[in-house]
Amino acid sequence: MTELHKNGVYLVNGKPVPAAEAKGAAAPDEARERTMAYQILRKHDKSADPRKLRVKFDALVSHDITYVGIIQTARASGMTKFPIPYALTNCHNSLCAVGGTINEDDHAFGLSAAKKYGGIFVPANQAVIHQYAREALCGCGKMILGSDSHTRYGCYGAMGVGEGGGELAKQLLENTYDVDAPEVVLVWVEGTVPHGVGPHDVAIALVSATFQSGFVKNKIMEFAGPGIEALSMDFRIGVDVMTTETSCLSSIWITDDKVAAYYKNVGRPEAYAKMTPADGAYYDSMVSVNLSEMESMIALPFHPSKAYTIHELQKDPGRIFTEIEAECNKELGGHVALDLRRSINDKGQVAVEQGVIVGCSGGMYENISEAADILAGKSVGDGYFSLSVYPSSTPVGLAMTKDGISAALMETGTLIKPAFCGPCFGAGDTPAHNTLSIRHATRNFANREGSKPSGGQIAAVALMDARSIAATAANGGILTAATDIDYTVTPREYKYDPAIYEKRVYNGFGRPDPSVELRFGPNIADWPKMYRMDDDLLVRLCAVIRDEVTTTDELIPSGETSSYRSNPIALSEFTLSRRVPEYVGRSKAVRELEAARRNGGAPADVAEVLKKVGGDVKKTTVGSCVFAKKPGDGSAREQAASCQKVLGGWANICFEYATKRYRSNCLNWGIVPFTIDKSEPFAYTDGDWVYVPGIRQAILNGVETIPGKAVTKDGVKDITLYCKGLSPDEKLILTEGCLMNYYAAGYGK
C-alpha cells in the first residue's frame, strides 16, 4: 500500500526519478526551490539566510482551549490590534457545569477581543476550527498558522502549520516564525481507491508507514501523482489532516479543477491558483502510495500508527489484542488494566460498543453521506452499540438536512449532534469502562477519550473510516470492513450555504475598536510573574518517564481539565496528573525553594546541593525539570509547557523531542530544551538534581554542548547536555525567562 524510499528523487517530466539516475539535474539545494513547498515558503520568508526561515503568515486560527492565553500573552507584550485575519473558533467548548460559567466566560472574552482588536469570532457549535479555516480562510499559495496540531490545508493549496500559542502571539506582534529550512518529501500517489475504502483507511496506512521511523519528522510532505486526480476534495482533506500524525511540519498538494470547483462552491473563486512542482524539483526522499492496494484499516490503542487491516484483526483478534494490551498496560503505568479481549464474543468476533464520526477528519459531508448509504434501511439496534455523527460545520449540517442525509441516519437510530470537537479530546461520548469505541477522528491516545485511570477507569479507542464504522453499525456492532459489504453510493453534491455564518459569525478584521472593554470572567487570570534566568541553573527531576514516547496529553491531559484553560494556576494543577500524579506536589516544593532564595534566603536543600558542586546560591536559578525519552507527541497546546513553567519548571531533558512544536513551546515559556546522547544510560530518578554552571552566558554565546553535574544519592556525576540550533530570538527568550519577558524587556519590537 505504501513504500518508503529514503534516497533523493527528482521530478522529471512529471515522474519521479532516483537522484542517481537524473542526468544533468541541478544540485539538490537549488532544485528543492522548485517544489511547491519552497515556492510558497520563499514568498513568506523574511530572512536573508536561505537556511534559516523567518516566516510571516497570511492568517491565524485558534480555538477556545488556546485563544484566551494567546491574547493575554500578546496583550501583555504590547499588541494593539490583530495585524492579519485571526479566527477565534469555539469548538472545544464544554457547555456544561464543569467549573460553572467558566467556558462561556471564555467565549464572551473571545468576542470582546475580536471587537477590540479586529478579529473573527465563530460562536460555539458553528464549526470545528479547521473546517472554518477551509471554508473561509484558505487560498492557494497561502500560509496559515493555527494553535492546533491538525492545522493542515495542503490539499486546498495552502500550507498549514500547527504550533503552540507562543508562535501565534509572535505573529500578532508582527514577529516571525523561525525554523530551519526543512526537507521536502514527495508523496507519490497512484492507483484508484477500491469501493468501500475511505480517506481514513489511506491516512492510517500512511501514518503507520512513516511515524515510528520518523521518516517525515519536521519535514514537508508534498503530494503529487496521477492518483490524486480521481480523489474528491473531502477525500483529499481526510488524508491531509492526518499528516499531523506522521510528525511532519506541513503538507502541500498539487491543485486542479476540483480545487477550483471547491473555491467556487464556497464563494471564493479568486482563492484558486494552479499549483504544481516545477520540472526538475528535488525531494529528499519519497513515499509511494498505491491507492489500488488499500484496504479497510483500523488503528488500535493508543496511537494512530498501530495499524492493522480489519481483515487481519478479524482473523486473529485474541493474539493481536493480547499484544496491544501488553503495550497499553505498560503505558498506563499500573493505574488500571485495559482488557481488549472482553470485546471478543463467543463466536470469536470483535464486538464494539460505540461508533463516532466526528470533527475535522470524520465530519465531512462525503463521509457522512456514504455512511448514510451503507445504513439505509437498517438499524443500529437497541443493544450496547451506539452511533453518533458530528458534522464539521453548520454549513455541512445544513446541507445534510436539505439533502435528507440527517433524516436517513436518524431513522436508523443514529444520533446527529452539532459541530464540536468533544469526542476528540474527552468532552463528549466518553465510552463505558473497558469498552472499545471505533471512531473516524484524529487521535486515540490513552485517556484522550475522557476516562480517568486514577479513578480505576479506562476505555479504548480505535480509529476507522466512517464507511467501516457504518458497516459495523449495520452489523449490530460486530466489526465489519466496508469493503466486505454491498452498497450503492448515492450521487450527492455538497452545496455550501454561508447563510448561517453570515448571521452568526462576527467578522471584524480591519475594524478594531479600542474603546471595547475586554470581558473577563472570574476564571480568566493573568499569567503569574516569570523571572529572568540567573547565571547558573539548578533543576530537580520531578518526573522521570522512561516510556518510548510521552504525549502532550500525558503532560497536560485534555477533557475536563480544558475547562480551566484560561486560568494558568488552576490548569497547572492537572500537569502530568494521569501519568505522574506526584509531579505537581514535587514541583511546587521546588518552586517554594526558589521563592525563598529570591527573597534572600538560602534553603537548606539548595545550599547542600550547591556545596557539593561549588555553586553560588545568589547566582543560581532553582527550578523543576521533566525527563522523558521523547516528549511532545501530539497536540500543539502550549499548556503542556506553560503549566510546567507556572509550577516553577526551568528545563526538560530528553533524547529527542517528538515534534518541533513542543520544543518551541518549551522555548517560548523559558524552559531550556536540553537533550542528552541516547548512548548515555539515564540512571537518574525522581528527586535527583542537575546543576548547569554558566548556563545563561552559554546560551547567549551559542554554546551548544554544555557540561553539567548530576547530584544523586550515589554522589556527583558529570553529565553532558546539549541545546542546539537556537535562533538569536530564542536565546533571548530563554534567558529572559519567557516570551512575555522578552517583549517586556524591549526585544522583538
XYZ file of C-alpha atoms in Angstrom:
749
model
C 0.000 0.000 0.000
C 2.813 2.402 0.893
C 6.555 2.202 0.344
C 9.349 4.404 1.704
C 12.276 5.495 -0.464
C 14.951 7.072 1.699
C 17.133 8.430 -1.117
C 16.517 11.648 -3.016
C 14.412 11.866 -6.167
C 13.846 14.444 -8.888
C 10.541 15.075 -10.617
C 11.373 14.935 -14.317
C 8.700 15.312 -16.998
C 6.053 14.690 -14.372
C 7.559 11.472 -12.981
C 9.869 10.722 -10.036
C 13.401 9.695 -10.978
C 16.015 8.486 -8.453
C 18.657 11.155 -7.936
C 21.389 8.770 -9.042
C 19.660 8.401 -12.433
C 18.737 12.070 -13.010
C 21.343 13.095 -15.551
C 22.130 16.793 -15.679
C 19.880 17.647 -12.757
C 20.504 20.746 -10.679
C 22.091 20.430 -7.246
C 19.622 19.438 -4.509
C 19.663 22.816 -2.736
C 18.884 24.613 -5.977
C 16.338 22.073 -7.224
C 14.492 21.931 -3.892
C 13.444 25.523 -4.611
C 11.327 24.153 -7.472
C 9.000 22.267 -5.144
C 5.606 23.743 -4.348
C 6.636 23.901 -0.716
C 9.581 26.195 -1.362
C 7.703 28.286 -3.899
C 5.302 29.138 -1.072
C 7.875 29.362 1.729
C 10.083 31.839 -0.109
C 7.158 34.211 -0.680
C 6.588 34.299 3.089
C 10.223 34.232 4.240
C 11.732 37.473 5.603
C 15.184 36.008 6.289
C 18.389 36.835 4.438
C 19.694 33.336 5.158
C 18.041 30.689 2.930
C 18.828 28.020 5.538
C 17.063 29.856 8.391
C 13.473 30.792 7.601
C 11.671 33.719 9.254
C 8.083 33.286 8.118
C 5.122 35.657 8.269
C 1.726 34.009 7.824
C -1.401 35.160 5.990
C -3.910 34.190 8.676
C -4.207 32.675 12.145
C -6.731 30.296 13.723
C -7.307 29.296 17.349
C -9.974 27.523 19.330
C -11.272 28.301 22.783
C -8.828 25.996 24.506
C -5.975 28.347 23.492
C -7.080 31.783 22.329
C -7.534 33.381 25.763
C -3.946 32.611 26.737
C -2.626 33.741 23.346
C -4.435 37.069 23.516
C -3.399 37.559 27.143
C 0.236 36.920 26.163
C 0.117 39.261 23.166
C -1.784 41.932 25.101
C 0.793 41.857 27.890
C 3.506 42.210 25.254
C 2.087 45.349 23.638
C -0.394 44.182 20.968
C -2.969 46.823 19.972
C -4.697 45.111 17.022
C -4.708 41.900 15.013
C -2.446 42.612 12.005
C -3.766 39.697 9.913
C -7.069 37.779 9.894
C -7.352 35.839 13.153
C -10.304 33.470 13.601
C -11.300 32.603 17.163
C -13.366 29.421 16.954
C -15.246 27.732 19.759
C -15.190 24.027 19.016
C -13.587 22.878 22.274
C -16.371 24.375 24.357
C -17.715 22.281 27.198
C -21.057 24.000 27.656
C -21.845 22.194 30.879
C -21.373 22.960 34.533
C -17.797 21.692 34.864
C -16.376 24.714 36.644
C -19.626 26.677 36.434
C -19.690 29.584 33.968
C -16.042 29.460 33.027
C -16.410 28.090 29.481
C -18.950 30.630 28.307
C -16.907 33.332 30.061
C -14.078 32.432 27.675
C -16.413 32.831 24.707
C -17.539 36.278 25.890
C -13.873 37.215 26.262
C -13.210 35.982 22.709
C -15.999 38.030 21.156
C -14.931 41.149 23.040
C -11.334 40.573 21.867
C -12.469 40.182 18.253
C -14.308 43.502 18.535
C -11.451 45.286 20.296
C -8.576 44.029 18.139
C -10.330 43.401 14.818
C -10.772 39.630 14.691
C -13.182 36.929 13.560
C -15.335 35.192 16.168
C -17.028 31.873 15.352
C -19.565 31.037 18.103
C -19.861 27.642 19.757
C -21.120 24.754 17.604
C -20.839 26.712 14.350
C -17.742 24.916 13.088
C -14.708 22.996 14.218
C -11.596 25.111 13.886
C -10.197 23.603 10.707
C -13.430 23.403 8.770
C -13.995 27.121 9.239
C -10.458 27.799 8.035
C -11.033 25.610 4.978
C -14.269 27.354 4.102
C -13.314 30.944 4.898
C -9.534 31.484 5.089
C -7.674 29.085 2.803
C -6.324 30.095 -0.571
C -3.767 28.673 -2.983
C -0.280 29.825 -2.091
C -1.244 30.993 1.403
C 0.256 30.030 4.739
C -1.926 29.685 7.849
C -0.711 29.212 11.420
C -3.002 27.526 13.922
C -2.751 26.784 17.639
C -3.933 23.242 16.968
C -1.726 20.456 15.712
C -4.096 19.434 12.907
C -3.680 22.747 11.077
C -3.388 21.140 7.649
C -4.829 22.660 4.460
C -2.400 21.335 1.868
C -4.975 19.857 -0.476
C -6.530 23.336 -0.811
C -3.170 24.721 -1.920
C -2.437 26.336 1.454
C 0.350 25.348 3.814
C -0.958 24.975 7.342
C 1.317 24.780 10.375
C 0.153 23.814 13.857
C 2.123 25.376 16.714
C 1.774 26.435 20.315
C 0.173 29.728 21.238
C 3.503 31.491 21.704
C 4.118 31.331 17.963
C 0.715 32.910 17.264
C 1.459 35.620 19.800
C 4.652 36.389 17.864
C 2.647 36.800 14.646
C 0.169 39.082 16.415
C 3.159 41.184 17.466
C 4.379 41.134 13.841
C 7.369 38.968 14.624
C 8.310 35.870 12.623
C 8.075 32.095 12.851
C 11.658 30.864 12.834
C 12.544 27.420 11.554
C 15.430 25.742 9.783
C 14.796 25.270 6.087
C 13.001 21.895 6.031
C 13.480 18.895 3.840
C 10.658 18.033 1.443
C 9.282 14.520 0.976
C 7.435 13.608 -2.207
C 4.259 11.601 -1.607
C 3.653 9.998 -4.991
C 0.066 8.817 -5.356
C -1.014 6.259 -7.945
C -3.934 3.900 -8.481
C -7.655 4.055 -7.780
C -9.419 3.649 -4.453
C -11.409 0.375 -4.150
C -15.107 0.536 -3.319
C -15.579 0.804 0.448
C -12.167 2.323 1.149
C -12.251 5.843 2.560
C -9.742 8.585 3.366
C -9.097 7.366 6.901
C -8.011 3.988 5.547
C -5.381 5.696 3.390
C -4.398 8.046 6.209
C -3.923 5.261 8.765
C -1.777 3.302 6.307
C 0.321 6.413 5.663
C 0.792 7.173 9.365
C 1.684 3.556 10.071
C 4.352 3.559 7.382
C 6.053 6.784 8.445
C 5.596 7.603 12.137
C 7.705 5.095 14.056
C 10.834 5.670 11.989
C 10.420 9.469 11.946
C 10.635 9.309 8.153
C 8.915 12.674 7.626
C 9.501 14.245 11.049
C 9.641 18.068 10.815
C 9.621 17.829 7.014
C 7.059 18.964 4.443
C 5.028 16.317 2.645
C 4.320 17.247 -0.975
C 1.565 15.236 -2.656
C 1.612 14.654 -6.408
C 0.926 11.868 -8.864
C -1.813 10.582 -11.182
C -3.839 9.017 -8.364
C -4.861 12.393 -6.958
C -7.000 13.416 -9.922
C -9.833 10.987 -9.125
C -9.968 11.878 -5.426
C -12.707 14.203 -4.214
C -11.818 17.200 -2.064
C -13.353 15.579 1.019
C -11.216 12.517 0.410
C -8.078 14.586 -0.020
C -8.570 16.569 3.187
C -9.367 13.346 5.051
C -5.858 12.154 4.233
C -4.204 15.556 4.518
C -5.442 16.390 8.027
C -3.917 13.168 9.333
C -0.433 14.042 8.079
C -0.028 15.653 11.509
C 0.171 12.134 12.952
C 3.205 11.397 10.788
C 5.007 14.208 12.726
C 5.638 16.251 9.573
C 5.879 20.052 9.694
C 3.308 20.772 6.982
C 1.864 19.500 3.716
C 1.020 20.741 0.238
C -0.763 19.118 -2.729
C -0.985 19.802 -6.439
C -4.139 21.741 -7.317
C -6.531 21.058 -10.181
C -10.080 21.655 -11.445
C -11.576 20.030 -8.340
C -9.805 22.547 -6.143
C -11.050 25.339 -8.396
C -14.603 23.971 -8.102
C -14.249 23.851 -4.316
C -13.355 27.525 -4.068
C -16.187 28.407 -6.425
C -18.596 26.418 -4.238
C -17.560 28.291 -1.064
C -17.932 31.638 -2.836
C -14.240 32.498 -3.207
C -13.212 31.539 -6.763
C -10.370 34.086 -6.659
C -8.657 31.958 -3.998
C -7.762 29.315 -6.606
C -4.465 29.110 -8.471
C -2.949 26.244 -10.383
C -0.078 24.788 -8.368
C 2.400 22.142 -9.405
C 6.099 21.431 -8.838
C 8.427 22.875 -11.445
C 10.228 20.399 -13.660
C 13.403 19.154 -12.022
C 12.161 19.667 -8.460
C 14.247 17.779 -5.912
C 12.881 15.807 -2.960
C 14.985 14.483 -0.115
C 13.012 11.228 -0.005
C 9.755 9.753 -1.261
C 6.699 7.857 -0.069
C 4.868 5.966 -2.786
C 1.167 5.299 -2.209
C -0.761 2.785 -4.313
C -4.439 3.503 -3.752
C -5.482 0.344 -5.602
C -3.929 -1.803 -2.859
C -5.655 -0.020 0.027
C -7.868 -1.982 2.411
C -10.218 -1.130 5.260
C -7.952 -0.261 8.198
C -8.107 0.016 11.969
C -5.622 1.815 14.259
C -5.616 0.207 17.695
C -4.879 1.906 21.037
C -3.009 4.033 21.864
C -1.716 5.603 18.647
C -2.868 6.164 15.042
C 0.249 4.357 13.822
C -0.757 0.999 15.390
C -2.425 -0.069 12.196
C -3.874 -3.359 11.007
C -6.212 -4.233 8.211
C -9.644 -5.060 9.583
C -9.266 -8.456 7.962
C -6.066 -9.101 9.967
C -7.832 -8.264 13.203
C -10.881 -10.351 12.328
C -8.669 -13.334 11.618
C -6.768 -13.341 14.919
C -8.215 -10.873 17.452
C -7.022 -12.808 20.517
C -3.345 -12.623 19.620
C -3.445 -9.038 18.395
C -5.433 -7.768 21.391
C -3.077 -9.589 23.776
C -0.085 -7.839 22.219
C -1.796 -4.435 22.250
C -2.926 -4.890 25.864
C 0.656 -5.540 26.953
C 1.877 -2.337 25.294
C -1.033 -0.255 26.547
C -0.893 -1.500 30.128
C 2.808 -0.704 30.275
C 1.973 2.823 29.146
C -0.786 3.118 31.756
C 1.797 2.576 34.476
C -0.211 0.125 36.566
C -3.034 2.511 37.440
C -5.614 0.334 35.676
C -5.601 -2.590 33.226
C -7.032 -2.458 29.725
C -8.917 -5.594 28.681
C -9.488 -5.575 24.931
C -10.197 -9.297 24.817
C -13.508 -8.774 26.588
C -14.669 -7.356 23.225
C -14.307 -10.771 21.576
C -17.644 -12.594 21.656
C -18.222 -16.340 21.895
C -18.071 -16.598 18.100
C -14.599 -15.092 18.021
C -15.886 -11.836 16.572
C -14.896 -8.347 17.728
C -17.938 -6.599 19.202
C -17.622 -2.841 19.755
C -19.963 -0.713 21.846
C -19.657 2.722 20.285
C -19.137 4.373 16.926
C -18.365 8.064 16.404
C -17.882 10.039 13.183
C -16.589 13.458 14.149
C -14.503 16.540 13.664
C -12.003 17.825 11.149
C -11.283 14.342 9.789
C -14.568 12.442 10.056
C -17.278 15.098 9.961
C -17.099 15.846 6.251
C -20.169 15.780 4.012
C -18.992 12.898 1.844
C -18.058 10.638 4.769
C -21.454 11.142 6.396
C -23.342 10.804 3.116
C -21.712 7.450 2.328
C -22.296 6.251 5.888
C -25.989 7.007 5.361
C -25.954 4.932 2.162
C -24.461 1.964 3.999
C -27.032 2.201 6.786
C -30.021 2.805 4.521
C -32.992 0.729 5.687
C -31.039 -0.734 8.603
C -30.812 -0.110 12.346
C -28.013 0.470 14.824
C -30.067 -1.717 17.179
C -31.196 -1.481 20.789
C -28.132 -3.095 22.344
C -24.959 -1.642 23.785
C -23.754 -0.272 20.428
C -24.474 3.380 19.650
C -23.549 5.661 16.756
C -23.056 9.434 16.893
C -22.345 11.730 13.948
C -20.978 15.271 14.252
C -20.848 17.380 11.049
C -17.752 19.574 10.900
C -19.651 22.844 10.437
C -23.150 24.267 10.312
C -22.963 24.589 6.506
C -22.217 20.851 6.334
C -25.039 20.168 8.813
C -27.429 22.349 6.843
C -26.590 20.509 3.605
C -27.153 17.181 5.380
C -30.600 18.389 6.422
C -31.572 19.731 2.987
C -30.344 16.573 1.245
C -32.140 14.202 3.615
C -28.966 12.662 4.987
C -29.693 13.616 8.579
C -33.213 12.209 8.388
C -31.979 8.968 6.836
C -29.416 8.489 9.590
C -31.849 9.378 12.369
C -34.243 6.745 11.051
C -31.568 4.129 11.751
C -31.152 5.230 15.373
C -28.043 7.300 14.716
C -27.652 10.430 16.831
C -26.922 13.648 14.915
C -25.012 16.174 17.011
C -23.675 19.712 16.430
C -20.229 20.726 15.207
C -17.971 20.047 18.185
C -14.508 18.600 18.795
C -15.695 16.991 22.049
C -15.102 13.284 21.352
C -11.630 14.134 20.034
C -10.485 15.467 23.403
C -12.622 13.728 26.000
C -15.573 16.088 26.341
C -18.258 14.084 24.586
C -19.244 10.455 24.012
C -16.830 9.112 26.615
C -17.143 5.303 26.358
C -18.052 2.969 29.203
C -15.281 1.403 31.279
C -13.146 -1.164 29.435
C -15.120 -0.923 26.215
C -13.944 -0.403 22.641
C -15.051 2.644 20.654
C -14.437 2.944 16.902
C -14.046 6.485 15.623
C -13.386 8.429 12.483
C -11.404 11.016 14.456
C -7.812 12.179 14.576
C -6.341 10.513 17.663
C -6.710 7.559 20.009
C -4.135 8.381 22.689
C -4.573 6.958 26.176
C -7.339 8.675 28.188
C -7.965 11.209 25.421
C -11.496 9.807 25.188
C -12.186 11.012 28.734
C -11.537 8.095 31.071
C -9.568 8.548 34.312
C -7.088 5.784 35.136
C -6.528 7.281 38.595
C -10.197 6.542 39.264
C -9.923 2.959 38.010
C -11.411 3.815 34.611
C -10.115 3.014 31.161
C -11.575 2.756 27.692
C -10.085 2.121 24.277
C -10.483 3.994 21.009
C -9.670 2.500 17.627
C -9.596 4.697 14.538
C -11.539 3.587 11.471
C -13.064 5.185 8.409
C -16.692 6.311 8.520
C -17.586 3.682 5.922
C -16.410 0.754 8.030
C -17.950 2.319 11.124
C -21.284 2.419 9.309
C -20.794 -1.169 8.119
C -20.122 -2.203 11.721
C -23.235 -0.339 12.881
C -25.307 -2.103 10.256
C -23.942 -5.413 11.565
C -25.066 -4.787 15.142
C -21.664 -3.617 16.374
C -19.701 -6.599 15.024
C -16.506 -5.264 13.483
C -17.021 -5.154 9.705
C -14.983 -3.822 6.800
C -16.900 -1.648 4.345
C -15.096 -3.447 1.530
C -16.953 -6.636 2.519
C -20.488 -5.339 2.033
C -22.614 -4.434 -0.972
C -23.937 -0.898 -1.095
C -24.576 1.780 -3.657
C -23.235 5.290 -3.304
C -25.938 7.866 -3.924
C -24.529 10.688 -6.061
C -24.786 13.835 -3.952
C -23.035 17.170 -4.319
C -22.234 19.303 -1.309
C -23.695 22.768 -1.789
C -22.114 25.221 0.596
C -24.526 27.799 2.035
C -22.860 30.622 4.003
C -26.147 31.938 5.407
C -25.535 30.710 8.976
C -22.040 32.172 9.066
C -23.339 35.480 7.728
C -25.895 35.604 10.532
C -23.743 34.370 13.434
C -20.021 34.867 12.768
C -18.568 38.231 13.783
C -16.030 39.358 11.171
C -14.255 42.463 12.339
C -10.902 42.104 10.627
C -9.566 45.532 9.718
C -12.050 47.239 12.047
C -10.531 47.202 15.556
C -12.353 49.264 18.154
C -10.007 50.204 21.018
C -12.957 51.521 23.047
C -14.324 47.993 23.546
C -13.618 46.632 27.009
C -12.482 43.026 27.265
C -14.997 40.878 29.110
C -13.424 38.813 31.865
C -14.814 36.019 33.990
C -13.632 35.005 37.453
C -11.557 32.149 35.997
C -9.736 34.248 33.383
C -6.451 35.074 35.041
C -3.253 36.792 34.032
C -0.018 34.854 33.829
C 1.918 34.787 37.117
C 5.224 36.614 37.268
C 8.058 34.875 35.447
C 11.696 35.563 36.346
C 14.851 36.043 34.300
C 17.440 33.295 34.239
C 20.397 33.787 36.581
C 23.984 32.901 35.713
C 23.672 29.250 36.754
C 20.794 26.767 36.811
C 19.882 24.040 39.306
C 16.911 21.829 38.456
C 15.340 18.945 40.325
C 13.929 15.970 38.456
C 10.262 15.939 39.442
C 9.146 13.414 36.817
C 11.286 10.733 35.167
C 9.347 8.967 32.404
C 11.005 6.121 30.573
C 8.285 5.363 28.014
C 9.476 5.493 24.420
C 7.200 8.476 23.683
C 5.436 10.899 26.038
C 2.421 12.666 24.533
C 1.220 16.175 25.260
C -1.990 14.561 26.524
C 0.126 12.995 29.260
C 1.932 16.242 30.006
C -1.367 18.122 30.349
C -4.495 15.962 29.995
C -7.400 17.016 27.798
C -11.050 16.565 28.725
C -12.466 18.259 31.794
C -9.115 19.872 32.555
C -9.678 22.007 29.458
C -12.386 23.886 31.332
C -9.620 25.568 33.326
C -7.665 26.550 30.224
C -7.857 30.312 30.916
C -6.577 30.120 34.482
C -2.873 29.238 34.322
C -2.579 28.411 38.021
C -5.750 26.279 38.181
C -4.824 24.421 34.994
C -1.293 23.711 36.229
C -2.784 21.525 38.992
C -3.523 18.902 36.306
C 0.030 18.716 34.921
C 1.044 15.064 34.424
C -1.896 14.124 36.688
C -2.691 10.960 34.719
C 0.928 9.929 34.267
C 2.950 11.098 37.309
C 0.395 12.289 39.896
C 3.176 13.260 42.308
C 4.690 15.764 39.872
C 2.626 18.797 40.890
C 3.457 18.469 44.583
C 7.130 17.905 43.871
C 7.324 20.915 41.549
C 5.530 23.181 43.999
C 8.039 22.232 46.669
C 10.907 23.236 44.364
C 9.076 26.448 43.452
C 8.926 27.324 47.135
C 12.685 26.820 47.416
C 13.213 29.257 44.559
C 10.815 31.781 46.103
C 12.753 31.618 49.364
C 16.036 32.051 47.503
C 14.773 35.082 45.595
C 13.695 36.604 48.890
C 17.305 36.452 50.062
C 17.275 33.071 51.744
C 19.488 30.032 51.303
C 17.187 26.979 51.601
C 18.990 24.065 53.208
C 18.192 21.635 50.356
C 19.584 24.019 47.760
C 22.587 25.029 49.829
C 23.535 21.401 50.407
C 23.436 20.555 46.698
C 25.308 23.693 45.639
C 28.011 22.997 48.207
C 28.670 19.648 46.519
C 29.132 21.260 43.095
C 30.709 24.564 44.129
C 27.725 26.700 43.170
C 26.627 30.082 44.492
C 23.031 30.329 45.736
C 22.867 34.014 44.785
C 23.730 33.265 41.155
C 21.683 30.090 40.650
C 18.090 29.852 39.413
C 16.326 26.870 41.005
C 13.508 25.039 39.233
C 11.894 21.727 38.398
C 12.618 19.518 35.404
C 10.939 16.702 33.471
C 12.943 13.886 31.923
C 11.292 11.842 29.169
C 12.901 9.895 26.356
C 10.902 11.573 23.588
C 8.321 14.103 24.828
C 5.761 16.155 22.952
C 3.990 13.838 20.521
C 0.526 15.138 19.748
C -1.225 18.385 20.464
C 0.087 21.875 19.802
C -1.373 23.075 23.118
C 1.315 25.192 24.716
C -0.158 24.386 28.142
C 1.973 21.234 28.069
C 4.907 23.605 28.612
C 3.288 26.648 30.242
C 1.874 24.564 33.102
C 5.378 23.321 33.875
C 6.573 26.935 33.920
C 3.759 28.059 36.215
C 4.864 25.327 38.631
C 8.439 26.558 38.510
C 9.775 24.478 35.624
C 13.039 25.558 34.021
C 14.139 22.618 31.883
C 13.272 19.449 30.021
C 15.880 16.761 29.436
C 15.341 14.105 26.772
C 16.975 12.125 23.994
C 14.933 13.968 21.357
C 11.728 15.992 21.054
C 8.831 14.282 19.316
C 7.841 17.452 17.460
C 9.235 20.877 16.733
C 6.097 22.481 18.151
C 6.563 21.057 21.651
C 10.205 22.150 21.702
C 9.080 25.604 20.532
C 6.523 25.692 23.331
C 9.289 24.969 25.849
C 11.419 27.731 24.387
C 8.619 30.295 24.420
C 7.929 29.535 28.072
C 11.558 29.780 29.135
C 12.048 26.045 29.613
C 15.516 25.047 28.426
C 15.082 22.160 25.930
C 18.132 20.091 26.804
C 18.954 16.836 25.070
C 21.459 14.140 26.015
C 23.076 11.394 23.962
C 20.944 8.297 23.551
C 24.033 6.257 24.360
C 24.191 7.756 27.840
C 22.369 5.498 30.306
C 19.923 7.769 32.101
C 20.072 6.190 35.541
C 18.705 9.206 37.383
C 15.498 9.125 39.402
C 12.880 11.456 40.818
C 14.492 13.833 43.295
C 17.938 13.946 41.700
C 19.398 17.363 40.842
C 21.160 18.663 37.724
C 23.418 21.703 38.059
C 24.412 23.690 34.955
C 27.007 26.386 35.687
C 27.278 29.339 33.328
C 24.071 28.400 31.508
C 22.953 31.975 30.824
C 26.156 33.022 29.096
C 26.437 29.678 27.296
C 23.010 30.164 25.737
C 23.703 33.790 24.779
C 27.049 32.805 23.246
C 25.525 29.969 21.229
C 27.403 27.222 23.063
C 25.591 24.013 22.146
C 27.483 21.448 24.263
C 27.097 22.319 27.925
C 28.708 20.405 30.817
C 26.678 19.846 33.963
C 26.714 17.941 37.219
C 24.095 15.396 38.299
C 23.715 15.168 42.060
C 22.241 11.816 43.055
C 22.056 9.717 46.203
C 25.169 7.956 44.925
C 27.174 11.147 44.555
C 28.050 13.722 41.910
C 28.341 12.672 38.278
C 29.287 14.554 35.119
C 26.540 14.954 32.536
C 26.812 16.446 29.044
C 23.786 18.442 27.951
C 23.019 19.848 24.507
C 20.941 22.843 23.494
C 21.271 23.101 19.746
C 20.008 25.303 16.965
C 18.739 28.299 18.949
C 17.903 31.407 16.950
C 19.022 34.813 18.283
C 15.465 35.496 19.485
C 15.177 32.102 21.170
C 18.388 32.709 23.123
C 16.943 35.930 24.499
C 13.536 34.390 25.218
C 15.172 31.648 27.290
C 17.482 33.937 29.232
C 14.735 36.496 29.862
C 12.583 33.696 31.262
C 9.734 33.534 28.697
C 8.282 35.244 25.618
C 6.395 37.862 27.639
C 9.554 38.883 29.478
C 11.359 39.092 26.137
C 8.862 41.654 24.875
C 8.704 43.463 28.219
C 12.486 43.916 28.003
C 12.043 45.724 24.693
C 13.135 42.949 22.347
C 11.263 41.900 19.219
C 9.635 45.279 18.567
